[in-house]
Amino acid sequence: MRHGTSETSDKICEVNLGVLEDLIGYHLRMAQEAAFLAFAREAGLIDLKPGHFSILELIDKNPGITQTVLGKANGRNKSSLTPVLDELVRNGFVQRQRVEGNRRAYSLTLTQSGRGALRRLLNVATRHEQRMARIVGQKNVQRLVQLLNQLTSGLAEE
Amino acid sequence: MRHGTSETSDKICEVNLGVLEDLIGYHLRMAQEAAFLAFAREAGLIDLKPGHFSILELIDKNPGITQTVLGKANGRNKSSLTPVLDELVRNGFVQRQRVEGNRRAYSLTLTQSGRGALRRLLNVATRHEQRMARIVGQKNVQRLVQLLNQLTSGLAEE
DNA sequence: TATTGTTATACTCTATAACTATA
DNA sequence: TATAGTTATAGAGTATAACAATA
């Protein structure tokens, strides 16, 4: 929290942020954007997309998951998932198989190559997380994650 | 942090989140999304857009600011700002005036009506912040803001 | 030449609704 | 009728590059 005009300004900021300075919402947006951009840049270096990470991980940890369930777990509409999965299948990372006993649904699994892509994304993510942990301080990571998780769960209610 | 299969599951989640469970990046995305949606919904009730809040506040606290500077303060390219400002001017919230001594630039200020809109958005934002403060616990708010701010600044380097 | 703002354009990510094929 | 996934479509929100006016 900073009061009055920023005498000990952060250099870039001759600009007065007003009330934004103290808002969770504002800082959440800025931090998320910075983190996403950093991750996307690193993932781009190995020709993988940041949005593919959670999907590949969810399929890996829940082999046979269907698209609707995957969409919900990822917080996205099933229709948003179709083109992403099309791409992942085209890349040879994901396999769609009809579910036995329910021929409407697809059962999703990773291919060998998909597991490789996930491993590479995991490397990127791990380095990215280590960098963020260094920034906020190792001992604060769990605390931060817990606060964010509380926020997400709490806001979902009602 | 949760280990093993979630016996005390959060109900929605029969899905195993794998490593995502412990990632700052993942929780940052989820929390930001939840917070943004909640704020957007409330702002929508008074026919205002969430993206207008920071812009109105920045103009209010920095009267006469130019578009390029405003864009930087808001973390957006100046070209992204043009249509937003067009809209705010059309709504009668913002005034563009040529800068004396530099006839390329515009000096931005709020109109009376713009200050009204900002006040209404501020009411929404304040209620929203109070809700989030309740969720994470009053005493943790400053801590959370500080951690997020550290993250943003730290990631901006390099 | 450099800067301020605008325009043309395009890309990413997302959702809603209507559709198909099953159930 | 209801469900799983696809398609058509649209809308935010953003950026890059080329441009006109001005410096």
mmCIF file with all atom_site columns, C-alpha atoms in Angstrom, chain B:
data_model
loop_
_atom_site.group_PDB
_atom_site.id
_atom_site.type_symbol
_atom_site.label_atom_id
_atom_site.label_alt_id
_atom_site.label_comp_id
_atom_site.label_asym_id
_atom_site.label_entity_id
_atom_site.label_seq_id
_atom_site.pdbx_PDB_ins_code
_atom_site.Cartn_x
_atom_site.Cartn_y
_atom_site.Cartn_z
_atom_site.occupancy
_atom_site.B_iso_or_equiv
_atom_site.pdbx_formal_charge
_atom_site.auth_seq_id
_atom_site.auth_comp_id
_atom_site.auth_asym_id
_atom_site.auth_atom_id
_atom_site.pdbx_PDB_model_num
ATOM 1   C CA . MET B 1 1   ? -1.962  -28.808 -1.307  1.00 0.00 ? 1   MET B CA 1
ATOM 2   C CA . ARG B 1 2   ? -3.734  -32.121 -1.561  1.00 0.00 ? 2   ARG B CA 1
ATOM 3   C CA . HIS B 1 3   ? -2.071  -35.479 -1.841  1.00 0.00 ? 3   HIS B CA 1
ATOM 4   C CA . GLY B 1 4   ? -3.179  -38.801 -3.177  1.00 0.00 ? 4   GLY B CA 1
ATOM 5   C CA . THR B 1 5   ? -6.664  -39.329 -4.518  1.00 0.00 ? 5   THR B CA 1
ATOM 6   C CA . SER B 1 6   ? -9.035  -36.748 -3.157  1.00 0.00 ? 6   SER B CA 1
ATOM 7   C CA . GLU B 1 7   ? -11.079 -38.701 -0.640  1.00 0.00 ? 7   GLU B CA 1
ATOM 8   C CA . THR B 1 8   ? -12.407 -35.467 0.845   1.00 0.00 ? 8   THR B CA 1
ATOM 9   C CA . SER B 1 9   ? -13.155 -34.262 -2.660  1.00 0.00 ? 9   SER B CA 1
ATOM 10  C CA . ASP B 1 10  ? -14.612 -30.850 -3.509  1.00 0.00 ? 10  ASP B CA 1
ATOM 11  C CA . LYS B 1 11  ? -17.620 -32.617 -4.994  1.00 0.00 ? 11  LYS B CA 1
ATOM 12  C CA . ILE B 1 12  ? -17.361 -31.202 -8.515  1.00 0.00 ? 12  ILE B CA 1
ATOM 13  C CA . CYS B 1 13  ? -13.932 -32.732 -8.844  1.00 0.00 ? 13  CYS B CA 1
ATOM 14  C CA . GLU B 1 14  ? -13.900 -36.420 -9.482  1.00 0.00 ? 14  GLU B CA 1
ATOM 15  C CA . VAL B 1 15  ? -11.223 -35.209 -11.834 1.00 0.00 ? 15  VAL B CA 1
ATOM 16  C CA . ASN B 1 16  ? -7.592  -35.502 -10.849 1.00 0.00 ? 16  ASN B CA 1
ATOM 17  C CA . LEU B 1 17  ? -5.868  -32.170 -11.399 1.00 0.00 ? 17  LEU B CA 1
ATOM 18  C CA . GLY B 1 18  ? -2.413  -33.697 -11.244 1.00 0.00 ? 18  GLY B CA 1
ATOM 19  C CA . VAL B 1 19  ? 0.399   -31.228 -10.909 1.00 0.00 ? 19  VAL B CA 1
ATOM 20  C CA . LEU B 1 20  ? -1.937  -28.318 -11.682 1.00 0.00 ? 20  LEU B CA 1
ATOM 21  C CA . GLU B 1 21  ? -3.119  -28.539 -8.099  1.00 0.00 ? 21  GLU B CA 1
ATOM 22  C CA . ASP B 1 22  ? 0.098   -26.983 -6.838  1.00 0.00 ? 22  ASP B CA 1
ATOM 23  C CA . LEU B 1 23  ? 0.917   -24.469 -9.573  1.00 0.00 ? 23  LEU B CA 1
ATOM 24  C CA . ILE B 1 24  ? 0.828   -20.759 -8.937  1.00 0.00 ? 24  ILE B CA 1
ATOM 25  C CA . GLY B 1 25  ? 0.130   -20.218 -12.623 1.00 0.00 ? 25  GLY B CA 1
ATOM 26  C CA . TYR B 1 26  ? -2.916  -22.441 -12.670 1.00 0.00 ? 26  TYR B CA 1
ATOM 27  C CA . HIS B 1 27  ? -4.477  -20.920 -9.561  1.00 0.00 ? 27  HIS B CA 1
ATOM 28  C CA . LEU B 1 28  ? -3.666  -17.444 -10.758 1.00 0.00 ? 28  LEU B CA 1
ATOM 29  C CA . ARG B 1 29  ? -5.603  -18.098 -13.941 1.00 0.00 ? 29  ARG B CA 1
ATOM 30  C CA . MET B 1 30  ? -8.568  -19.587 -12.138 1.00 0.00 ? 30  MET B CA 1
ATOM 31  C CA . ALA B 1 31  ? -8.747  -16.825 -9.550  1.00 0.00 ? 31  ALA B CA 1
ATOM 32  C CA . GLN B 1 32  ? -8.355  -14.045 -12.104 1.00 0.00 ? 32  GLN B CA 1
ATOM 33  C CA . GLU B 1 33  ? -11.066 -15.543 -14.249 1.00 0.00 ? 33  GLU B CA 1
ATOM 34  C CA . ALA B 1 34  ? -13.467 -15.948 -11.336 1.00 0.00 ? 34  ALA B CA 1
ATOM 35  C CA . ALA B 1 35  ? -12.781 -12.428 -10.089 1.00 0.00 ? 35  ALA B CA 1
ATOM 36  C CA . PHE B 1 36  ? -13.154 -10.905 -13.533 1.00 0.00 ? 36  PHE B CA 1
ATOM 37  C CA . LEU B 1 37  ? -16.422 -12.683 -14.224 1.00 0.00 ? 37  LEU B CA 1
ATOM 38  C CA . ALA B 1 38  ? -17.886 -11.647 -10.876 1.00 0.00 ? 38  ALA B CA 1
ATOM 39  C CA . PHE B 1 39  ? -16.871 -8.036  -11.422 1.00 0.00 ? 39  PHE B CA 1
ATOM 40  C CA . ALA B 1 40  ? -18.095 -7.992  -15.009 1.00 0.00 ? 40  ALA B CA 1
ATOM 41  C CA . ARG B 1 41  ? -21.459 -9.328  -13.945 1.00 0.00 ? 41  ARG B CA 1
ATOM 42  C CA . GLU B 1 42  ? -21.906 -6.625  -11.320 1.00 0.00 ? 42  GLU B CA 1
ATOM 43  C CA . ALA B 1 43  ? -20.703 -3.883  -13.657 1.00 0.00 ? 43  ALA B CA 1
ATOM 44  C CA . GLY B 1 44  ? -23.066 -5.156  -16.312 1.00 0.00 ? 44  GLY B CA 1
ATOM 45  C CA . LEU B 1 45  ? -26.009 -4.556  -13.976 1.00 0.00 ? 45  LEU B CA 1
ATOM 46  C CA . ILE B 1 46  ? -25.287 -0.827  -14.154 1.00 0.00 ? 46  ILE B CA 1
ATOM 47  C CA . ASP B 1 47  ? -24.505 -0.961  -17.882 1.00 0.00 ? 47  ASP B CA 1
ATOM 48  C CA . LEU B 1 48  ? -20.807 -0.326  -17.481 1.00 0.00 ? 48  LEU B CA 1
ATOM 49  C CA . LYS B 1 49  ? -17.900 -2.416  -18.683 1.00 0.00 ? 49  LYS B CA 1
ATOM 50  C CA . PRO B 1 50  ? -15.204 -3.731  -16.365 1.00 0.00 ? 50  PRO B CA 1
ATOM 51  C CA . GLY B 1 51  ? -12.465 -2.628  -18.744 1.00 0.00 ? 51  GLY B CA 1
ATOM 52  C CA . HIS B 1 52  ? -13.622 0.971   -18.391 1.00 0.00 ? 52  HIS B CA 1
ATOM 53  C CA . PHE B 1 53  ? -12.927 1.076   -14.688 1.00 0.00 ? 53  PHE B CA 1
ATOM 54  C CA . SER B 1 54  ? -9.145  1.277   -14.724 1.00 0.00 ? 54  SER B CA 1
ATOM 55  C CA . ILE B 1 55  ? -9.192  3.701   -17.636 1.00 0.00 ? 55  ILE B CA 1
ATOM 56  C CA . LEU B 1 56  ? -11.643 6.081   -15.963 1.00 0.00 ? 56  LEU B CA 1
ATOM 57  C CA . GLU B 1 57  ? -9.752  5.859   -12.696 1.00 0.00 ? 57  GLU B CA 1
ATOM 58  C CA . LEU B 1 58  ? -6.408  6.531   -14.380 1.00 0.00 ? 58  LEU B CA 1
ATOM 59  C CA . ILE B 1 59  ? -7.788  9.554   -16.218 1.00 0.00 ? 59  ILE B CA 1
ATOM 60  C CA . ASP B 1 60  ? -9.412  10.824  -13.047 1.00 0.00 ? 60  ASP B CA 1
ATOM 61  C CA . LYS B 1 61  ? -6.218  10.544  -11.040 1.00 0.00 ? 61  LYS B CA 1
ATOM 62  C CA . ASN B 1 62  ? -4.054  11.847  -13.894 1.00 0.00 ? 62  ASN B CA 1
ATOM 63  C CA . PRO B 1 63  ? -6.115  14.509  -15.620 1.00 0.00 ? 63  PRO B CA 1
ATOM 64  C CA . GLY B 1 64  ? -4.617  15.565  -18.923 1.00 0.00 ? 64  GLY B CA 1
ATOM 65  C CA . ILE B 1 65  ? -2.860  12.240  -19.425 1.00 0.00 ? 65  ILE B CA 1
ATOM 66  C CA . THR B 1 66  ? -2.208  11.354  -23.067 1.00 0.00 ? 66  THR B CA 1
ATOM 67  C CA . GLN B 1 67  ? -3.294  8.167   -24.790 1.00 0.00 ? 67  GLN B CA 1
ATOM 68  C CA . THR B 1 68  ? 0.180   6.722   -25.137 1.00 0.00 ? 68  THR B CA 1
ATOM 69  C CA . VAL B 1 69  ? 0.925   7.208   -21.448 1.00 0.00 ? 69  VAL B CA 1
ATOM 70  C CA . LEU B 1 70  ? -2.489  5.896   -20.469 1.00 0.00 ? 70  LEU B CA 1
ATOM 71  C CA . GLY B 1 71  ? -1.916  2.824   -22.590 1.00 0.00 ? 71  GLY B CA 1
ATOM 72  C CA . LYS B 1 72  ? 1.389   2.131   -20.898 1.00 0.00 ? 72  LYS B CA 1
ATOM 73  C CA . ALA B 1 73  ? -0.048  2.649   -17.419 1.00 0.00 ? 73  ALA B CA 1
ATOM 74  C CA . ASN B 1 74  ? -2.812  0.216   -18.294 1.00 0.00 ? 74  ASN B CA 1
ATOM 75  C CA . GLY B 1 75  ? -0.429  -2.242  -19.930 1.00 0.00 ? 75  GLY B CA 1
ATOM 76  C CA . ARG B 1 76  ? -2.031  -2.006  -23.364 1.00 0.00 ? 76  ARG B CA 1
ATOM 77  C CA . ASN B 1 77  ? -0.945  -0.885  -26.790 1.00 0.00 ? 77  ASN B CA 1
ATOM 78  C CA . LYS B 1 78  ? -2.132  2.578   -27.757 1.00 0.00 ? 78  LYS B CA 1
ATOM 79  C CA . SER B 1 79  ? -3.960  1.121   -30.751 1.00 0.00 ? 79  SER B CA 1
ATOM 80  C CA . SER B 1 80  ? -6.082  -0.989  -28.419 1.00 0.00 ? 80  SER B CA 1
ATOM 81  C CA . LEU B 1 81  ? -7.046  2.130   -26.553 1.00 0.00 ? 81  LEU B CA 1
ATOM 82  C CA . THR B 1 82  ? -8.420  4.102   -29.478 1.00 0.00 ? 82  THR B CA 1
ATOM 83  C CA . PRO B 1 83  ? -11.747 2.259   -29.833 1.00 0.00 ? 83  PRO B CA 1
ATOM 84  C CA . VAL B 1 84  ? -12.262 2.169   -26.062 1.00 0.00 ? 84  VAL B CA 1
ATOM 85  C CA . LEU B 1 85  ? -11.724 5.906   -25.789 1.00 0.00 ? 85  LEU B CA 1
ATOM 86  C CA . ASP B 1 86  ? -13.957 6.455   -28.800 1.00 0.00 ? 86  ASP B CA 1
ATOM 87  C CA . GLU B 1 87  ? -16.661 4.675   -26.872 1.00 0.00 ? 87  GLU B CA 1
ATOM 88  C CA . LEU B 1 88  ? -16.037 6.598   -23.658 1.00 0.00 ? 88  LEU B CA 1
ATOM 89  C CA . VAL B 1 89  ? -16.158 9.874   -25.573 1.00 0.00 ? 89  VAL B CA 1
ATOM 90  C CA . ARG B 1 90  ? -19.341 8.772   -27.353 1.00 0.00 ? 90  ARG B CA 1
ATOM 91  C CA . ASN B 1 91  ? -20.822 7.981   -23.932 1.00 0.00 ? 91  ASN B CA 1
ATOM 92  C CA . GLY B 1 92  ? -19.896 11.466  -22.812 1.00 0.00 ? 92  GLY B CA 1
ATOM 93  C CA . PHE B 1 93  ? -17.571 10.207  -20.075 1.00 0.00 ? 93  PHE B CA 1
ATOM 94  C CA . VAL B 1 94  ? -14.250 11.411  -21.443 1.00 0.00 ? 94  VAL B CA 1
ATOM 95  C CA . GLN B 1 95  ? -13.083 14.550  -23.169 1.00 0.00 ? 95  GLN B CA 1
ATOM 96  C CA . ARG B 1 96  ? -10.255 14.650  -25.706 1.00 0.00 ? 96  ARG B CA 1
ATOM 97  C CA . GLN B 1 97  ? -8.531  18.006  -26.064 1.00 0.00 ? 97  GLN B CA 1
ATOM 98  C CA . ARG B 1 98  ? -5.488  18.804  -28.144 1.00 0.00 ? 98  ARG B CA 1
ATOM 99  C CA . VAL B 1 99  ? -2.436  19.353  -25.982 1.00 0.00 ? 99  VAL B CA 1
ATOM 100 C CA . GLU B 1 100 ? -1.172  22.926  -26.138 1.00 0.00 ? 100 GLU B CA 1
ATOM 101 C CA . GLY B 1 101 ? 2.393   22.888  -27.360 1.00 0.00 ? 101 GLY B CA 1
ATOM 102 C CA . ASN B 1 102 ? 2.083   19.441  -28.903 1.00 0.00 ? 102 ASN B CA 1
ATOM 103 C CA . ARG B 1 103 ? -0.739  19.271  -31.361 1.00 0.00 ? 103 ARG B CA 1
ATOM 104 C CA . ARG B 1 104 ? -0.235  15.559  -31.994 1.00 0.00 ? 104 ARG B CA 1
ATOM 105 C CA . ALA B 1 105 ? -1.297  14.485  -28.532 1.00 0.00 ? 105 ALA B CA 1
ATOM 106 C CA . TYR B 1 106 ? -4.658  14.488  -26.814 1.00 0.00 ? 106 TYR B CA 1
ATOM 107 C CA . SER B 1 107 ? -5.176  15.511  -23.244 1.00 0.00 ? 107 SER B CA 1
ATOM 108 C CA . LEU B 1 108 ? -7.757  13.282  -21.590 1.00 0.00 ? 108 LEU B CA 1
ATOM 109 C CA . THR B 1 109 ? -10.100 14.367  -18.828 1.00 0.00 ? 109 THR B CA 1
ATOM 110 C CA . LEU B 1 110 ? -13.321 13.087  -17.311 1.00 0.00 ? 110 LEU B CA 1
ATOM 111 C CA . THR B 1 111 ? -16.565 14.934  -17.809 1.00 0.00 ? 111 THR B CA 1
ATOM 112 C CA . GLN B 1 112 ? -19.053 15.390  -14.970 1.00 0.00 ? 112 GLN B CA 1
ATOM 113 C CA . SER B 1 113 ? -20.901 12.383  -16.320 1.00 0.00 ? 113 SER B CA 1
ATOM 114 C CA . GLY B 1 114 ? -17.629 10.457  -16.505 1.00 0.00 ? 114 GLY B CA 1
ATOM 115 C CA . ARG B 1 115 ? -17.016 11.120  -12.841 1.00 0.00 ? 115 ARG B CA 1
ATOM 116 C CA . GLY B 1 116 ? -20.487 9.752   -12.161 1.00 0.00 ? 116 GLY B CA 1
ATOM 117 C CA . ALA B 1 117 ? -19.761 6.600   -14.094 1.00 0.00 ? 117 ALA B CA 1
ATOM 118 C CA . LEU B 1 118 ? -16.484 6.202   -12.241 1.00 0.00 ? 118 LEU B CA 1
ATOM 119 C CA . ARG B 1 119 ? -18.237 6.628   -8.913  1.00 0.00 ? 119 ARG B CA 1
ATOM 120 C CA . ARG B 1 120 ? -20.739 3.922   -9.808  1.00 0.00 ? 120 ARG B CA 1
ATOM 121 C CA . LEU B 1 121 ? -17.964 1.589   -10.949 1.00 0.00 ? 121 LEU B CA 1
ATOM 122 C CA . LEU B 1 122 ? -16.102 2.339   -7.767  1.00 0.00 ? 122 LEU B CA 1
ATOM 123 C CA . ASN B 1 123 ? -19.144 1.277   -5.759  1.00 0.00 ? 123 ASN B CA 1
ATOM 124 C CA . VAL B 1 124 ? -19.273 -1.982  -7.652  1.00 0.00 ? 124 VAL B CA 1
ATOM 125 C CA . ALA B 1 125 ? -15.530 -2.495  -7.278  1.00 0.00 ? 125 ALA B CA 1
ATOM 126 C CA . THR B 1 126 ? -15.657 -1.773  -3.578  1.00 0.00 ? 126 THR B CA 1
ATOM 127 C CA . ARG B 1 127 ? -18.391 -4.304  -2.944  1.00 0.00 ? 127 ARG B CA 1
ATOM 128 C CA . HIS B 1 128 ? -16.494 -6.783  -5.070  1.00 0.00 ? 128 HIS B CA 1
ATOM 129 C CA . GLU B 1 129 ? -13.310 -6.186  -3.109  1.00 0.00 ? 129 GLU B CA 1
ATOM 130 C CA . GLN B 1 130 ? -15.147 -6.538  0.175   1.00 0.00 ? 130 GLN B CA 1
ATOM 131 C CA . ARG B 1 131 ? -16.504 -9.850  -0.939  1.00 0.00 ? 131 ARG B CA 1
ATOM 132 C CA . MET B 1 132 ? -13.028 -11.055 -1.898  1.00 0.00 ? 132 MET B CA 1
ATOM 133 C CA . ALA B 1 133 ? -11.626 -9.737  1.363   1.00 0.00 ? 133 ALA B CA 1
ATOM 134 C CA . ARG B 1 134 ? -14.212 -11.767 3.255   1.00 0.00 ? 134 ARG B CA 1
ATOM 135 C CA . ILE B 1 135 ? -13.283 -14.828 1.259   1.00 0.00 ? 135 ILE B CA 1
ATOM 136 C CA . VAL B 1 136 ? -9.540  -14.684 1.858   1.00 0.00 ? 136 VAL B CA 1
ATOM 137 C CA . GLY B 1 137 ? -9.873  -13.063 5.274   1.00 0.00 ? 137 GLY B CA 1
ATOM 138 C CA . GLN B 1 138 ? -9.429  -9.370  5.998   1.00 0.00 ? 138 GLN B CA 1
ATOM 139 C CA . LYS B 1 139 ? -6.023  -9.807  7.524   1.00 0.00 ? 139 LYS B CA 1
ATOM 140 C CA . ASN B 1 140 ? -4.691  -11.528 4.384   1.00 0.00 ? 140 ASN B CA 1
ATOM 141 C CA . VAL B 1 141 ? -5.695  -8.922  1.837   1.00 0.00 ? 141 VAL B CA 1
ATOM 142 C CA . GLN B 1 142 ? -2.640  -6.752  2.118   1.00 0.00 ? 142 GLN B CA 1
ATOM 143 C CA . ARG B 1 143 ? -0.437  -9.798  2.053   1.00 0.00 ? 143 ARG B CA 1
ATOM 144 C CA . LEU B 1 144 ? -2.118  -11.118 -1.078  1.00 0.00 ? 144 LEU B CA 1
ATOM 145 C CA . VAL B 1 145 ? -1.867  -7.776  -2.858  1.00 0.00 ? 145 VAL B CA 1
ATOM 146 C CA . GLN B 1 146 ? 1.773   -7.558  -1.930  1.00 0.00 ? 146 GLN B CA 1
ATOM 147 C CA . LEU B 1 147 ? 2.556   -11.048 -3.218  1.00 0.00 ? 147 LEU B CA 1
ATOM 148 C CA . LEU B 1 148 ? 0.742   -10.385 -6.493  1.00 0.00 ? 148 LEU B CA 1
ATOM 149 C CA . ASN B 1 149 ? 2.517   -7.094  -6.908  1.00 0.00 ? 149 ASN B CA 1
ATOM 150 C CA . GLN B 1 150 ? 5.868   -8.724  -6.259  1.00 0.00 ? 150 GLN B CA 1
ATOM 151 C CA . LEU B 1 151 ? 5.032   -11.304 -8.884  1.00 0.00 ? 151 LEU B CA 1
ATOM 152 C CA . THR B 1 152 ? 4.091   -8.713  -11.493 1.00 0.00 ? 152 THR B CA 1
ATOM 153 C CA . SER B 1 153 ? 7.197   -6.631  -10.905 1.00 0.00 ? 153 SER B CA 1
ATOM 154 C CA . GLY B 1 154 ? 9.494   -9.619  -10.729 1.00 0.00 ? 154 GLY B CA 1
ATOM 155 C CA . LEU B 1 155 ? 8.185   -11.122 -13.957 1.00 0.00 ? 155 LEU B CA 1
ATOM 156 C CA . ALA B 1 156 ? 8.534   -7.814  -15.795 1.00 0.00 ? 156 ALA B CA 1
ATOM 157 C CA . GLU B 1 157 ? 12.297  -7.942  -15.370 1.00 0.00 ? 157 GLU B CA 1
ATOM 158 C CA . GLU B 1 158 ? 14.496  -9.472  -18.095 1.00 0.00 ? 158 GLU B CA 1
#
